[in-house]
mmCIF file of C-alpha atoms in Angstrom:
data_model
loop_
_atom_site.group_PDB
_atom_site.id
_atom_site.type_symbol
_atom_site.label_atom_id
_atom_site.label_comp_id
_atom_site.label_asym_id
_atom_site.label_seq_id
_atom_site.Cartn_x
_atom_site.Cartn_y
_atom_site.Cartn_z
ATOM 1 C CA MET J 1 -0.803 -26.255 -4.643
ATOM 2 C CA LYS J 2 -4.327 -25.990 -5.991
ATOM 3 C CA GLU J 3 -5.778 -26.115 -2.479
ATOM 4 C CA LEU J 4 -3.316 -23.457 -1.305
ATOM 5 C CA LEU J 5 -4.322 -21.115 -4.133
ATOM 6 C CA LYS J 6 -7.989 -21.776 -3.444
ATOM 7 C CA LYS J 7 -7.449 -20.922 0.231
ATOM 8 C CA TYR J 8 -5.572 -17.632 -0.206
ATOM 9 C CA TYR J 9 -6.562 -16.519 -3.733
ATOM 10 C CA GLN J 10 -9.776 -14.891 -2.562
ATOM 11 C CA GLY J 11 -12.281 -12.829 -4.509
ATOM 12 C CA ASP J 12 -13.683 -12.308 -7.974
ATOM 13 C CA LYS J 13 -11.607 -14.084 -10.630
ATOM 14 C CA TYR J 14 -12.360 -11.464 -13.291
ATOM 15 C CA MET J 15 -11.162 -8.698 -11.005
ATOM 16 C CA TRP J 16 -7.963 -10.681 -10.416
ATOM 17 C CA THR J 17 -7.493 -10.973 -14.194
ATOM 18 C CA PHE J 18 -7.594 -7.204 -14.636
ATOM 19 C CA ILE J 19 -5.206 -6.732 -11.707
ATOM 20 C CA TRP J 20 -2.646 -9.171 -13.114
ATOM 21 C CA PHE J 21 -2.861 -7.435 -16.484
ATOM 22 C CA LEU J 22 -2.003 -4.109 -14.820
ATOM 23 C CA VAL J 23 0.908 -5.713 -12.950
ATOM 24 C CA VAL J 24 2.384 -7.173 -16.158
ATOM 25 C CA ALA J 25 1.824 -3.872 -18.005
ATOM 26 C CA SER J 26 3.637 -2.110 -15.183
ATOM 27 C CA LEU J 27 6.688 -4.385 -15.358
ATOM 28 C CA VAL J 28 7.028 -4.011 -19.121
ATOM 29 C CA SER J 29 6.347 -0.281 -19.278
ATOM 30 C CA VAL J 30 8.455 0.799 -16.315
ATOM 31 C CA TYR J 31 11.373 -1.338 -17.499
ATOM 32 C CA SER J 32 11.408 0.631 -20.729
ATOM 33 C CA ALA J 33 10.552 4.051 -19.293
ATOM 34 C CA SER J 34 13.149 3.983 -16.491
ATOM 35 C CA THR J 35 16.205 3.823 -18.760
ATOM 36 C CA ALA J 36 17.025 7.497 -18.272
ATOM 37 C CA LEU J 37 16.579 7.152 -14.520
ATOM 38 C CA ALA J 38 19.030 4.254 -14.512
ATOM 39 C CA TYR J 39 21.695 6.397 -16.233
ATOM 40 C CA ILE J 40 21.196 9.186 -13.707
ATOM 41 C CA ARG J 41 21.194 7.089 -10.539
ATOM 42 C CA HIS J 42 22.978 3.848 -11.408
ATOM 43 C CA ASN J 43 25.478 4.729 -14.169
ATOM 44 C CA GLY J 44 23.380 3.047 -16.832
ATOM 45 C CA ASP J 45 22.696 -0.142 -14.870
ATOM 46 C CA ILE J 46 18.950 -0.618 -15.130
ATOM 47 C CA THR J 47 18.986 -3.736 -12.939
ATOM 48 C CA GLY J 48 18.868 -1.764 -9.687
ATOM 49 C CA THR J 49 16.030 0.448 -10.913
ATOM 50 C CA ILE J 50 13.834 -2.343 -12.213
ATOM 51 C CA MET J 51 14.506 -4.534 -9.158
ATOM 52 C CA ARG J 52 13.313 -1.706 -6.919
ATOM 53 C CA HIS J 53 10.129 -1.546 -8.972
ATOM 54 C CA VAL J 54 9.713 -5.334 -8.788
ATOM 55 C CA VAL J 55 9.957 -5.116 -4.998
ATOM 56 C CA CYS J 56 7.330 -2.333 -4.962
ATOM 57 C CA LEU J 57 5.006 -4.388 -7.150
ATOM 58 C CA LEU J 58 5.517 -7.430 -4.937
ATOM 59 C CA LEU J 59 4.566 -5.296 -1.943
ATOM 60 C CA GLY J 60 1.468 -4.215 -3.851
ATOM 61 C CA VAL J 61 0.508 -7.807 -4.703
ATOM 62 C CA LEU J 62 1.239 -8.896 -1.120
ATOM 63 C CA SER J 63 -1.047 -6.115 0.118
ATOM 64 C CA ILE J 64 -3.773 -7.401 -2.193
ATOM 65 C CA LEU J 65 -3.373 -10.963 -0.942
ATOM 66 C CA VAL J 66 -3.330 -9.959 2.724
ATOM 67 C CA CYS J 67 -6.303 -7.591 2.528
ATOM 68 C CA SER J 68 -8.346 -9.963 0.362
ATOM 69 C CA ASN J 69 -8.061 -12.549 3.153
ATOM 70 C CA ILE J 70 -9.275 -10.151 5.857
ATOM 71 C CA ARG J 71 -13.038 -10.107 6.355
ATOM 72 C CA PRO J 72 -14.721 -6.747 5.577
ATOM 73 C CA LYS J 73 -16.069 -6.537 9.131
ATOM 74 C CA VAL J 74 -12.485 -6.008 10.360
ATOM 75 C CA PHE J 75 -12.146 -2.893 8.207
ATOM 76 C CA TYR J 76 -15.582 -1.799 9.437
ATOM 77 C CA THR J 77 -14.556 -2.243 13.071
ATOM 78 C CA PHE J 78 -11.321 -0.263 12.757
ATOM 79 C CA ALA J 79 -12.642 2.441 10.397
ATOM 80 C CA ASP J 80 -12.663 5.109 13.140
ATOM 81 C CA ILE J 81 -9.094 4.343 14.189
ATOM 82 C CA GLY J 82 -8.009 4.299 10.554
ATOM 83 C CA VAL J 83 -9.405 7.733 9.733
ATOM 84 C CA LEU J 84 -7.823 9.176 12.913
ATOM 85 C CA MET J 85 -4.433 7.736 11.916
ATOM 86 C CA GLY J 86 -4.939 9.128 8.423
ATOM 87 C CA LEU J 87 -5.587 12.632 9.735
ATOM 88 C CA LEU J 88 -2.635 12.536 12.127
ATOM 89 C CA SER J 89 -0.284 11.307 9.392
ATOM 90 C CA VAL J 90 -1.185 14.051 6.888
ATOM 91 C CA VAL J 91 -0.744 16.668 9.629
ATOM 92 C CA LEU J 92 2.584 15.256 10.800
ATOM 93 C CA VAL J 93 4.069 15.039 7.302
ATOM 94 C CA LEU J 94 3.772 18.821 6.934
ATOM 95 C CA PHE J 95 6.218 19.267 9.818
ATOM 96 C CA VAL J 96 8.642 16.337 9.519
ATOM 97 C CA GLY J 97 8.045 15.167 5.944
ATOM 98 C CA SER J 98 10.695 14.962 3.254
ATOM 99 C CA GLN J 99 10.706 17.862 0.781
ATOM 100 C CA THR J 100 10.514 16.817 -2.886
ATOM 101 C CA ASN J 101 9.765 19.177 -5.781
ATOM 102 C CA GLY J 102 8.876 21.901 -3.292
ATOM 103 C CA SER J 103 6.305 19.954 -1.284
ATOM 104 C CA ALA J 104 6.404 17.800 1.845
ATOM 105 C CA ARG J 105 4.466 14.656 0.954
ATOM 106 C CA TRP J 106 6.615 11.757 2.174
ATOM 107 C CA PHE J 107 8.000 10.235 5.345
ATOM 108 C CA LYS J 108 11.568 9.136 4.687
ATOM 109 C CA LEU J 109 12.254 5.903 6.586
ATOM 110 C CA GLY J 110 15.858 5.342 5.477
ATOM 111 C CA GLY J 111 17.359 3.066 2.863
ATOM 112 C CA GLY J 112 15.531 4.957 0.134
ATOM 113 C CA ILE J 113 12.135 3.911 1.547
ATOM 114 C CA THR J 114 9.441 6.599 1.620
ATOM 115 C CA ILE J 115 5.781 6.544 2.645
ATOM 116 C CA GLN J 116 3.174 8.966 1.312
ATOM 117 C CA PRO J 117 0.556 9.300 4.080
ATOM 118 C CA SER J 118 -2.077 10.806 1.773
ATOM 119 C CA GLU J 119 -2.303 7.422 0.003
ATOM 120 C CA PHE J 120 -3.299 5.787 3.287
ATOM 121 C CA ALA J 121 -5.527 8.655 4.410
ATOM 122 C CA LYS J 122 -7.724 8.652 1.320
ATOM 123 C CA ILE J 123 -8.463 4.915 1.613
ATOM 124 C CA ALA J 124 -9.119 5.197 5.360
ATOM 125 C CA LEU J 125 -11.532 8.060 4.702
ATOM 126 C CA VAL J 126 -13.475 6.093 2.076
ATOM 127 C CA ILE J 127 -13.931 3.213 4.540
ATOM 128 C CA TYR J 128 -14.987 5.617 7.303
ATOM 129 C CA VAL J 129 -17.546 7.362 5.075
ATOM 130 C CA ALA J 130 -18.938 3.984 3.997
ATOM 131 C CA LYS J 131 -19.358 3.007 7.661
ATOM 132 C CA GLN J 132 -21.140 6.240 8.568
ATOM 133 C CA LEU J 133 -23.507 5.955 5.607
ATOM 134 C CA ALA J 134 -24.245 2.339 6.576
ATOM 135 C CA ILE J 135 -24.940 3.228 10.209
ATOM 136 C CA ASN J 136 -27.342 5.996 9.168
ATOM 137 C CA PHE J 137 -28.873 4.203 6.219
ATOM 138 C CA ASP J 138 -32.436 5.255 7.160
ATOM 139 C CA ASP J 139 -31.427 8.921 7.485
ATOM 140 C CA PRO J 140 -28.078 9.532 5.703
ATOM 141 C CA ASN J 141 -28.152 13.247 6.522
ATOM 142 C CA LYS J 142 -27.357 12.301 10.128
ATOM 143 C CA SER J 143 -23.929 11.105 9.010
ATOM 144 C CA LEU J 144 -23.152 14.307 7.127
ATOM 145 C CA ARG J 145 -21.703 16.242 10.077
ATOM 146 C CA LYS J 146 -19.094 13.619 11.008
ATOM 147 C CA ILE J 147 -18.237 12.940 7.367
ATOM 148 C CA PHE J 148 -17.828 16.649 6.653
ATOM 149 C CA LEU J 149 -15.560 17.263 9.664
ATOM 150 C CA TRP J 150 -13.216 14.342 8.985
ATOM 151 C CA SER J 151 -13.180 14.938 5.231
ATOM 152 C CA ALA J 152 -12.515 18.666 5.618
ATOM 153 C CA GLY J 153 -9.657 17.966 8.016
ATOM 154 C CA ILE J 154 -7.925 15.384 5.824
ATOM 155 C CA VAL J 155 -8.600 17.177 2.532
ATOM 156 C CA GLY J 156 -7.508 20.530 3.959
ATOM 157 C CA PHE J 157 -4.115 19.309 5.154
ATOM 158 C CA ILE J 158 -3.498 17.295 1.979
ATOM 159 C CA ALA J 159 -4.464 20.242 -0.234
ATOM 160 C CA ALA J 160 -1.730 22.368 1.322
ATOM 161 C CA GLU J 161 0.856 20.210 -0.470
ATOM 162 C CA ASN J 162 -1.086 18.127 -3.004
ATOM 163 C CA LEU J 163 -4.184 19.737 -4.495
ATOM 164 C CA SER J 164 -4.843 17.010 -7.080
ATOM 165 C CA THR J 165 -5.070 14.292 -4.427
ATOM 166 C CA ALA J 166 -7.335 16.522 -2.327
ATOM 167 C CA LEU J 167 -9.674 17.055 -5.291
ATOM 168 C CA LEU J 168 -9.627 13.317 -6.024
ATOM 169 C CA ILE J 169 -10.804 12.653 -2.467
ATOM 170 C CA VAL J 170 -13.489 15.355 -2.710
ATOM 171 C CA PHE J 171 -14.964 13.870 -5.894
ATOM 172 C CA THR J 172 -14.850 10.337 -4.447
ATOM 173 C CA ILE J 173 -16.567 11.301 -1.180
ATOM 174 C CA GLY J 174 -19.071 13.419 -3.111
ATOM 175 C CA PHE J 175 -19.944 10.398 -5.235
ATOM 176 C CA MET J 176 -20.392 8.247 -2.124
ATOM 177 C CA LEU J 177 -22.687 10.824 -0.532
ATOM 178 C CA PHE J 178 -24.721 10.976 -3.742
ATOM 179 C CA ILE J 179 -25.270 7.205 -3.940
ATOM 180 C CA GLY J 180 -25.846 7.255 -0.170
ATOM 181 C CA HIS J 181 -28.910 9.472 -0.802
ATOM 182 C CA VAL J 182 -27.646 12.435 1.184
ATOM 183 C CA SER J 183 -29.848 15.473 0.565
ATOM 184 C CA LEU J 184 -29.071 17.133 -2.768
ATOM 185 C CA LYS J 185 -29.592 20.483 -1.069
ATOM 186 C CA TRP J 186 -26.712 19.836 1.319
ATOM 187 C CA LEU J 187 -24.542 18.405 -1.443
ATOM 188 C CA GLY J 188 -25.163 21.557 -3.466
ATOM 189 C CA ILE J 189 -24.328 23.843 -0.539
ATOM 190 C CA ILE J 190 -21.100 21.985 0.291
ATOM 191 C CA SER J 191 -20.049 21.789 -3.367
ATOM 192 C CA SER J 192 -20.690 25.485 -3.943
ATOM 193 C CA ALA J 193 -18.758 26.422 -0.813
ATOM 194 C CA ALA J 194 -15.815 24.214 -1.824
ATOM 195 C CA VAL J 195 -15.665 25.620 -5.359
ATOM 196 C CA GLY J 196 -15.971 29.172 -4.066
ATOM 197 C CA LEU J 197 -13.149 28.652 -1.555
ATOM 198 C CA LEU J 198 -10.875 27.190 -4.233
ATOM 199 C CA VAL J 199 -11.579 30.080 -6.610
ATOM 200 C CA LEU J 200 -10.789 32.604 -3.877
ATOM 201 C CA ILE J 201 -7.498 30.848 -3.080
ATOM 202 C CA LEU J 202 -6.490 30.912 -6.765
ATOM 203 C CA ILE J 203 -7.438 34.584 -7.129
ATOM 204 C CA PHE J 204 -5.472 35.648 -4.070
ATOM 205 C CA ALA J 205 -2.589 33.199 -4.619
ATOM 206 C CA PRO J 206 0.097 35.971 -4.843
ATOM 207 C CA LEU J 207 -0.816 37.062 -1.310
ATOM 208 C CA LEU J 208 -0.331 33.548 0.094
ATOM 209 C CA LYS J 209 3.407 33.141 -0.575
ATOM 210 C CA ASN J 210 4.450 32.909 3.074
ATOM 211 C CA THR J 211 1.438 30.958 4.309
ATOM 212 C CA PRO J 212 0.577 27.224 4.462
ATOM 213 C CA LEU J 213 -1.181 27.763 1.110
ATOM 214 C CA SER J 214 1.940 29.052 -0.651
ATOM 215 C CA ARG J 215 1.653 26.284 -3.269
ATOM 216 C CA ALA J 216 -1.430 28.052 -4.622
ATOM 217 C CA ASN J 217 1.005 29.949 -6.858
ATOM 218 C CA THR J 218 2.130 26.623 -8.321
ATOM 219 C CA TRP J 219 -1.492 25.662 -9.008
ATOM 220 C CA VAL J 220 -2.103 28.943 -10.811
ATOM 221 C CA ALA J 221 1.112 28.573 -12.824
ATOM 222 C CA ARG J 222 0.141 25.073 -13.977
ATOM 223 C CA ILE J 223 -3.296 26.248 -15.056
ATOM 224 C CA GLU J 224 -1.772 29.182 -16.952
ATOM 225 C CA ARG J 225 0.758 26.917 -18.692
ATOM 226 C CA PHE J 226 -2.046 24.529 -19.614
ATOM 227 C CA CYS J 227 -4.058 27.367 -21.141
ATOM 228 C CA ASN J 228 -0.993 28.655 -23.045
ATOM 229 C CA ASP J 229 0.529 25.346 -24.093
ATOM 230 C CA ASP J 230 1.123 26.602 -27.641
ATOM 231 C CA ASP J 231 4.331 28.246 -26.415
ATOM 232 C CA GLU J 232 6.837 25.507 -27.261
ATOM 233 C CA ASN J 233 9.741 27.633 -26.031
ATOM 234 C CA ASP J 234 8.408 27.613 -22.470
ATOM 235 C CA ASP J 235 10.757 25.292 -20.556
ATOM 236 C CA LYS J 236 8.315 25.063 -17.671
ATOM 237 C CA ASN J 237 5.731 23.570 -20.038
ATOM 238 C CA SER J 238 8.160 20.993 -21.431
ATOM 239 C CA GLN J 239 6.511 18.061 -19.637
ATOM 240 C CA ALA J 240 3.154 18.554 -21.358
ATOM 241 C CA ILE J 241 4.783 19.241 -24.729
ATOM 242 C CA GLN J 242 7.056 16.179 -24.621
ATOM 243 C CA SER J 243 4.172 14.015 -23.445
ATOM 244 C CA LYS J 244 2.095 15.071 -26.448
ATOM 245 C CA MET J 245 5.045 14.335 -28.728
ATOM 246 C CA ALA J 246 5.247 10.806 -27.298
ATOM 247 C CA VAL J 247 1.524 10.269 -27.876
ATOM 248 C CA ALA J 248 1.714 11.625 -31.429
ATOM 249 C CA THR J 249 4.737 9.453 -32.247
ATOM 250 C CA GLY J 250 2.969 6.272 -31.155
ATOM 251 C CA GLY J 251 0.078 6.575 -33.577
ATOM 252 C CA LEU J 252 -2.143 3.519 -33.970
ATOM 253 C CA VAL J 253 0.277 0.632 -33.330
ATOM 254 C CA GLY J 254 3.244 2.343 -31.634
ATOM 255 C CA VAL J 255 6.985 2.228 -32.249
ATOM 256 C CA GLY J 256 7.450 -1.074 -30.463
ATOM 257 C CA ALA J 257 8.370 -2.223 -26.969
ATOM 258 C CA GLY J 258 11.485 -0.495 -25.654
ATOM 259 C CA ASN J 259 11.788 1.820 -28.672
ATOM 260 C CA SER J 260 10.464 4.994 -27.034
ATOM 261 C CA LYS J 261 12.621 8.057 -27.645
ATOM 262 C CA MET J 262 10.720 10.499 -25.486
ATOM 263 C CA LYS J 263 11.480 8.484 -22.339
ATOM 264 C CA ASN J 264 14.952 10.040 -22.453
ATOM 265 C CA PHE J 265 13.544 13.567 -22.396
ATOM 266 C CA LEU J 266 10.256 13.306 -20.517
ATOM 267 C CA PRO J 267 10.614 13.918 -16.756
ATOM 268 C CA MET J 268 8.881 11.280 -14.599
ATOM 269 C CA ALA J 269 8.352 9.061 -17.643
ATOM 270 C CA PHE J 270 8.272 6.050 -15.319
ATOM 271 C CA SER J 271 5.645 7.590 -13.022
ATOM 272 C CA ASP J 272 3.391 10.555 -13.791
ATOM 273 C CA PHE J 273 3.750 10.184 -17.583
ATOM 274 C CA ILE J 274 3.951 6.409 -17.927
ATOM 275 C CA PHE J 275 0.761 6.375 -20.020
ATOM 276 C CA ALA J 276 2.435 8.616 -22.625
ATOM 277 C CA ILE J 277 5.237 6.041 -22.963
ATOM 278 C CA ILE J 278 2.685 3.230 -23.269
ATOM 279 C CA LEU J 279 0.965 5.125 -26.100
ATOM 280 C CA GLU J 280 4.296 5.810 -27.811
ATOM 281 C CA GLU J 281 5.473 2.201 -27.691
ATOM 282 C CA TYR J 282 2.174 0.339 -28.113
ATOM 283 C CA GLY J 283 0.018 2.938 -29.810
ATOM 284 C CA ILE J 284 -3.683 3.552 -29.386
ATOM 285 C CA TRP J 285 -4.345 -0.182 -29.194
ATOM 286 C CA GLY J 286 -1.999 -0.595 -26.232
ATOM 287 C CA GLY J 287 -3.499 2.403 -24.476
ATOM 288 C CA ALA J 288 -7.002 1.061 -25.120
ATOM 289 C CA LEU J 289 -6.146 -2.228 -23.385
ATOM 290 C CA VAL J 290 -4.996 -0.348 -20.297
ATOM 291 C CA ILE J 291 -8.181 1.733 -20.297
ATOM 292 C CA LEU J 292 -10.291 -1.411 -20.680
ATOM 293 C CA ALA J 293 -8.549 -2.964 -17.657
ATOM 294 C CA TYR J 294 -9.686 -0.082 -15.449
ATOM 295 C CA ILE J 295 -13.161 -0.144 -16.998
ATOM 296 C CA GLY J 296 -13.201 -3.880 -16.277
ATOM 297 C CA LEU J 297 -12.454 -3.258 -12.593
ATOM 298 C CA LEU J 298 -15.207 -0.640 -12.479
ATOM 299 C CA SER J 299 -17.771 -2.842 -14.206
ATOM 300 C CA ARG J 300 -17.016 -5.856 -11.993
ATOM 301 C CA ALA J 301 -17.347 -3.700 -8.864
ATOM 302 C CA ILE J 302 -20.742 -2.462 -10.055
ATOM 303 C CA VAL J 303 -21.918 -6.009 -10.814
ATOM 304 C CA ILE J 304 -20.713 -7.302 -7.433
ATOM 305 C CA SER J 305 -22.303 -4.370 -5.584
ATOM 306 C CA LYS J 306 -25.704 -5.425 -6.920
ATOM 307 C CA SER J 307 -25.350 -8.724 -5.051
ATOM 308 C CA CYS J 308 -24.232 -7.158 -1.758
ATOM 309 C CA VAL J 309 -26.514 -7.536 1.275
ATOM 310 C CA LYS J 310 -24.747 -5.085 3.595
ATOM 311 C CA VAL J 311 -24.752 -1.454 2.538
ATOM 312 C CA PHE J 312 -21.268 -1.002 4.034
ATOM 313 C CA HIS J 313 -20.011 -3.383 1.360
ATOM 314 C CA ILE J 314 -21.768 -1.449 -1.394
ATOM 315 C CA TYR J 315 -20.454 1.967 -0.367
ATOM 316 C CA THR J 316 -16.910 0.717 0.270
ATOM 317 C CA LEU J 317 -16.702 -1.226 -2.970
ATOM 318 C CA LEU J 318 -18.033 1.586 -5.155
ATOM 319 C CA GLY J 319 -16.086 4.284 -3.285
ATOM 320 C CA LEU J 320 -12.754 2.492 -3.715
ATOM 321 C CA VAL J 321 -13.279 1.600 -7.369
ATOM 322 C CA ILE J 322 -14.333 5.158 -8.222
ATOM 323 C CA MET J 323 -11.245 6.492 -6.458
ATOM 324 C CA ILE J 324 -8.938 4.144 -8.398
ATOM 325 C CA THR J 325 -10.529 4.604 -11.825
ATOM 326 C CA LEU J 326 -10.834 8.365 -11.383
ATOM 327 C CA GLN J 327 -7.148 8.587 -10.479
ATOM 328 C CA ALA J 328 -6.314 6.544 -13.574
ATOM 329 C CA ALA J 329 -8.494 8.801 -15.732
ATOM 330 C CA ILE J 330 -6.769 11.926 -14.380
ATOM 331 C CA ASN J 331 -3.316 10.497 -15.096
ATOM 332 C CA MET J 332 -4.266 9.510 -18.640
ATOM 333 C CA CYS J 333 -5.946 12.853 -19.348
ATOM 334 C CA VAL J 334 -2.774 14.667 -18.237
ATOM 335 C CA ALA J 335 -0.660 12.474 -20.513
ATOM 336 C CA VAL J 336 -2.714 13.332 -23.597
ATOM 337 C CA GLY J 337 -3.040 17.026 -22.709
ATOM 338 C CA ILE J 338 -6.685 17.153 -21.614
ATOM 339 C CA LEU J 339 -5.854 18.264 -18.045
ATOM 340 C CA PRO J 340 -3.037 20.329 -16.490
ATOM 341 C CA VAL J 341 -0.089 18.486 -14.945
ATOM 342 C CA THR J 342 -1.226 17.099 -11.581
ATOM 343 C CA GLY J 343 1.301 14.555 -10.331
ATOM 344 C CA GLN J 344 -1.225 11.707 -10.064
ATOM 345 C CA THR J 345 0.248 8.270 -10.769
ATOM 346 C CA LEU J 346 -1.371 5.513 -12.848
ATOM 347 C CA PRO J 347 -2.609 2.980 -10.245
ATOM 348 C CA MET J 348 -0.664 -0.316 -10.189
ATOM 349 C CA ILE J 349 1.347 0.713 -13.267
ATOM 350 C CA SER J 350 3.458 3.755 -12.353
ATOM 351 C CA MET J 351 6.636 3.232 -10.375
ATOM 352 C CA GLY J 352 6.016 3.923 -6.698
ATOM 353 C CA GLY J 353 6.313 2.218 -3.331
ATOM 354 C CA SER J 354 3.580 3.502 -1.028
ATOM 355 C CA SER J 355 1.252 4.074 -3.980
ATOM 356 C CA SER J 356 1.467 0.417 -5.066
ATOM 357 C CA MET J 357 1.098 -0.802 -1.488
ATOM 358 C CA PHE J 358 -1.974 1.258 -0.569
ATOM 359 C CA ILE J 359 -3.684 0.802 -3.945
ATOM 360 C CA GLY J 360 -3.039 -2.897 -3.341
ATOM 361 C CA CYS J 361 -4.822 -2.588 0.010
ATOM 362 C CA ALA J 362 -7.809 -0.970 -1.718
ATOM 363 C CA LEU J 363 -7.957 -3.691 -4.374
ATOM 364 C CA GLY J 364 -7.565 -6.350 -1.675
ATOM 365 C CA LEU J 365 -10.552 -4.957 0.241
ATOM 366 C CA MET J 366 -12.592 -4.956 -2.966
ATOM 367 C CA LEU J 367 -11.685 -8.618 -3.490
ATOM 368 C CA SER J 368 -12.503 -9.360 0.146
ATOM 369 C CA ILE J 369 -15.977 -7.901 -0.332
ATOM 370 C CA SER J 370 -16.463 -9.927 -3.518
ATOM 371 C CA ALA J 371 -15.500 -13.086 -1.606
ATOM 372 C CA GLU J 372 -17.926 -12.128 1.199
ATOM 373 C CA VAL J 373 -20.706 -11.670 -1.340
ATOM 374 C CA LYS J 374 -19.980 -15.125 -2.729
ATOM 375 C CA ARG J 375 -20.206 -16.609 0.767
ATOM 376 C CA GLU J 376 -23.506 -14.803 1.353
ATOM 377 C CA VAL J 377 -24.933 -16.153 -1.922
ATOM 378 C CA VAL J 378 -23.920 -19.707 -1.005
ATOM 379 C CA SER J 379 -25.433 -19.251 2.447
ATOM 380 C CA VAL J 380 -28.736 -18.015 1.007
ATOM 381 C CA GLU J 381 -28.860 -20.855 -1.538
ATOM 382 C CA ALA J 382 -28.309 -23.359 1.263
ATOM 383 C CA LYS J 383 -31.403 -22.121 3.145
ATOM 384 C CA PRO J 384 -34.895 -23.572 2.532
ATOM 385 C CA VAL J 385 -36.923 -21.944 -0.205
ATOM 386 C CA ALA J 386 -39.440 -20.778 2.375
ATOM 387 C CA SER J 387 -36.833 -18.691 4.219
ATOM 388 C CA THR J 388 -37.526 -15.001 4.889
ATOM 389 C CA PRO J 389 -36.979 -12.817 1.788
ATOM 390 C CA THR J 390 -34.653 -9.828 1.845
ATOM 391 C CA THR J 391 -36.267 -6.886 3.570
ATOM 392 C CA LYS J 392 -35.329 -3.363 4.527
ATOM 393 C CA GLU J 393 -33.884 -4.644 7.833
ATOM 394 C CA ASP J 394 -31.166 -6.507 5.901
ATOM 395 C CA TYR J 395 -29.822 -3.125 4.775
ATOM 396 C CA ASP J 396 -29.957 -1.409 8.145
ATOM 397 C CA ASP J 397 -27.086 -0.626 10.514
ATOM 398 C CA ASP J 398 -24.205 -2.999 9.749
ATOM 399 C CA THR J 399 -23.219 -2.999 13.433
ATOM 400 C CA THR J 400 -26.124 -5.333 14.162
ATOM 401 C CA ASP J 401 -25.155 -7.657 11.325
ATOM 402 C CA PHE J 402 -21.497 -7.827 12.280
ATOM 403 C CA ASP J 403 -22.146 -8.224 16.002
ATOM 404 C CA ALA J 404 -24.622 -10.994 15.349
ATOM 405 C CA GLU J 405 -22.169 -12.731 13.068
ATOM 406 C CA ALA J 406 -19.451 -12.638 15.696
ATOM 407 C CA LYS J 407 -21.586 -14.333 18.367
#
């Protein structure tokens, strides 16, 4: 058994510890928060609801295990195909996707199974950007054109139905370009253009009702409700109000596991507002542990990146961890009333099928890179002391490294 675990349990052990904490927190929190959902869908029988979540979590863990046992060079090789599939999927979902809450974000596969293509697309794009930055390490501005075209395509189609996910991708790719030493002039121009375009869309939202950007009116409404959240009689602002009530009720130590009252009134308590239920039941201390788990993932990724030899590993690792922790930060900020309602889930904690699976893939790739770094360190230590020191060439085009390794 020990040998089997050693063979398939790949990657940084500290990162695994934080992941297992999030999985356990998810089981406990969703079990409590999904009571109201069980009454609505299963006549009070929570078994069906929690078993569905267990299956989703198992898919997430299985994704982690599978991806952590795939060498990073495989993701590098298929990055171009992945980003193409990501773009095609986010385009296709607009035409044949399932409508939920006024937006087409999911492919319905039958049997209650749905897939959200934007979850796959954002991970595929991070890997593609990392590859382009690695190929053009000496002159990162050369990669800007391809990165901009693919990013604009994916972000544009996602934004039509899911602005928060589109913005999450923009910030993640922007961060990767910054650490990739892309010219600050170009970053400033692109950022200014993006902000200006968004402002124009929000200003002219009433004129876009019958266009692909018709959801701009929803974005404006959410911002207005956020700015006028003192109106407790506004039914449309009930989510934010009830979430704040849950947070306030929890206080320092919480009301205890399973004792949340707001879970019966708060829409999406098991998903978008799961952090509010955690704060209500476990208080500030419980919420702090969850925050520390994400900070732990971020800190371990930064530490591991410092030992990476291939720049593709560095960009992929940091891009994925920023995407995950930023998504978690957005969800938690919404729960406590710092940001408008966005619909972003809490990674590996909120109930969700495709979200758990694709976040699992991202975590698995991070673990795969950490395992690769460990192998590289062992390989270097096994060489004679007089071996060639690390030079600039070690950080050049990863294609050379991977091709050489395969021979």
